[in-house]
CSV table of C-alpha atoms in Angstrom, one decimal:
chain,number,residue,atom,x,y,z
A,1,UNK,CA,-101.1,-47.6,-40.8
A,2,UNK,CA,-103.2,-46.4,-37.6
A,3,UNK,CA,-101.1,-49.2,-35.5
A,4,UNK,CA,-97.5,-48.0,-36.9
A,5,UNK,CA,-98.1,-44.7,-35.9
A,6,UNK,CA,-99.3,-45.5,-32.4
A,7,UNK,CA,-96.5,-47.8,-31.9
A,8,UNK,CA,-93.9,-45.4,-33.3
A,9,UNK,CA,-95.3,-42.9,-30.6
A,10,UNK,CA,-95.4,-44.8,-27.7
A,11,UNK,CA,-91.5,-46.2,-28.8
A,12,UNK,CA,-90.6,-42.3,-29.0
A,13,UNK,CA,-91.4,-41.9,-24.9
A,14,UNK,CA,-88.9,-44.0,-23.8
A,15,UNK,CA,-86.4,-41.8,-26.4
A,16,UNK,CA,-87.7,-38.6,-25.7
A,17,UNK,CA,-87.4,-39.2,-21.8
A,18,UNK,CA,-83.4,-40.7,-22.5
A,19,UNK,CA,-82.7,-37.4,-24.4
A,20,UNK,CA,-84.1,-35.4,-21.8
A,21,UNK,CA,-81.9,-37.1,-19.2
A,22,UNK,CA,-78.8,-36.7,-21.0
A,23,UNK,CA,-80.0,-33.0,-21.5
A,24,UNK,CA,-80.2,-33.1,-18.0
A,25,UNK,CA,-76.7,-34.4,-17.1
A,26,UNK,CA,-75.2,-31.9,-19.8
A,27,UNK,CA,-76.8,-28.8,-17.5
A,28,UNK,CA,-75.8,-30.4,-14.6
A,29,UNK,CA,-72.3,-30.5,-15.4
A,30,UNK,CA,-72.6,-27.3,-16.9
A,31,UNK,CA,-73.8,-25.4,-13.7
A,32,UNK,CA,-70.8,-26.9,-11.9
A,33,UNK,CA,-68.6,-25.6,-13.8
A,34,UNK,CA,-69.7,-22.8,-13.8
A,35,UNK,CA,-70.0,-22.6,-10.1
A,36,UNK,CA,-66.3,-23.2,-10.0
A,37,UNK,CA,-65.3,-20.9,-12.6
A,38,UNK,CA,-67.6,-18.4,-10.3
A,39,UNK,CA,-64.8,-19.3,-7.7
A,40,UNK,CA,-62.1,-19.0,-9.2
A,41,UNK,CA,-63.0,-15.5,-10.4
A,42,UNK,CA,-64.4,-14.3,-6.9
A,43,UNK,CA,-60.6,-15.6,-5.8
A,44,UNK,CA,-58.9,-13.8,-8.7
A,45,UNK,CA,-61.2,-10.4,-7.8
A,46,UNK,CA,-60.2,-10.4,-4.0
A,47,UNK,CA,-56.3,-11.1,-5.0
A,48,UNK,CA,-56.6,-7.9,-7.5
A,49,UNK,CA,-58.3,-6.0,-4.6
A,50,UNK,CA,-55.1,-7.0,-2.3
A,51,UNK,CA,-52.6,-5.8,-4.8
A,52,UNK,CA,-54.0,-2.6,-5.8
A,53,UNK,CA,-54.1,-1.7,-1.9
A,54,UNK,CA,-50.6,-2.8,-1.7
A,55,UNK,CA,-49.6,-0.8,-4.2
A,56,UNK,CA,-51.8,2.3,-2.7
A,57,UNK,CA,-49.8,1.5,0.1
A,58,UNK,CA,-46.2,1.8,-1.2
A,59,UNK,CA,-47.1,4.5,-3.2
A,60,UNK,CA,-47.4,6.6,-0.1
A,61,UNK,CA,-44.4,8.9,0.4
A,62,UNK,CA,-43.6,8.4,4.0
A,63,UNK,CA,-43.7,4.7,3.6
A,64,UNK,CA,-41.4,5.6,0.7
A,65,UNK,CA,-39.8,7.2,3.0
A,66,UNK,CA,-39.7,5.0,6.0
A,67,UNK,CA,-38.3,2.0,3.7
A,68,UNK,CA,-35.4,4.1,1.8
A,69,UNK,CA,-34.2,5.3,5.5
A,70,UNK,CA,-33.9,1.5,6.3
A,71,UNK,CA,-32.0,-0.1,3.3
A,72,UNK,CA,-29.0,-0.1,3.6
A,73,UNK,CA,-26.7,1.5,0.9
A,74,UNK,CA,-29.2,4.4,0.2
A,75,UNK,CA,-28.7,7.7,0.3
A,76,UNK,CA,-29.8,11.0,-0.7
A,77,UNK,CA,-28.4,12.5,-3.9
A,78,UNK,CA,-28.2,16.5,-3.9
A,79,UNK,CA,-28.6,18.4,-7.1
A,80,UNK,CA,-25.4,19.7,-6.9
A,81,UNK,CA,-23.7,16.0,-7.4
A,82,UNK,CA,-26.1,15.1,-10.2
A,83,UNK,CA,-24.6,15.2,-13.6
A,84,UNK,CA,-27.5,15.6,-16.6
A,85,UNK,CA,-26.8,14.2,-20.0
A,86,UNK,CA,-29.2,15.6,-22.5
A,87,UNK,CA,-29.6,13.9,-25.6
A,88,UNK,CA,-31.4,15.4,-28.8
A,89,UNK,CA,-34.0,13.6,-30.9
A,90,UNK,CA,-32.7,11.5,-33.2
A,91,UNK,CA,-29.3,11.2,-31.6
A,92,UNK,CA,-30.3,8.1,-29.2
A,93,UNK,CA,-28.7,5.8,-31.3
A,94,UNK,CA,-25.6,7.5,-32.1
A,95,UNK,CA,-22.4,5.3,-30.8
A,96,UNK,CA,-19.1,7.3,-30.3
């Protein structure tokens, strides 16, 4: 009994080491992926951080301003010319 047990332990090295290896290959891959996912994010951060100052930037009223005085077919609308439709509540769907 002695001799089983001493053979079944030094057979379970040679395991124990393969299942460490393969642990070792599942981290591995792991980490890379998550290196890349790391990227990907940092990427998708820094694109956010370019729209939101674009947007800060159109937002501003002379560039507003600047870009409406260059398009063509724009023009300034005066109260006077401006006709308001009011519609009560409940009356939005209303045809005729």
């Amino acid at each position: 009994m002695k001799k089983l047990s001493q053979a079944l332990v030094i057979l379970s090295i040679p395991f124990m080491l393969a299942l460490t290896a393969a642990q070792s290959a599942r981290f591995y891959a792991a980490t890379v992926e998550m290196h890349r996912l790391e990227s990907v994010q940092a990427d998708w951060v820094e694109e956010n951080r370019r729209l939101l100052a674009n947007i800060a930037v159109a937002k501003a009223r002379s560039r507003v301003d600047a870009t409406m005085a260059g398009a063509e077919g724009y023009r300034m609308v005066s109260p006077k010319t401006t006709l308001r439709i009011r519609v009560g509540p409940g009356m939005e769907k209303r045809d005729g």
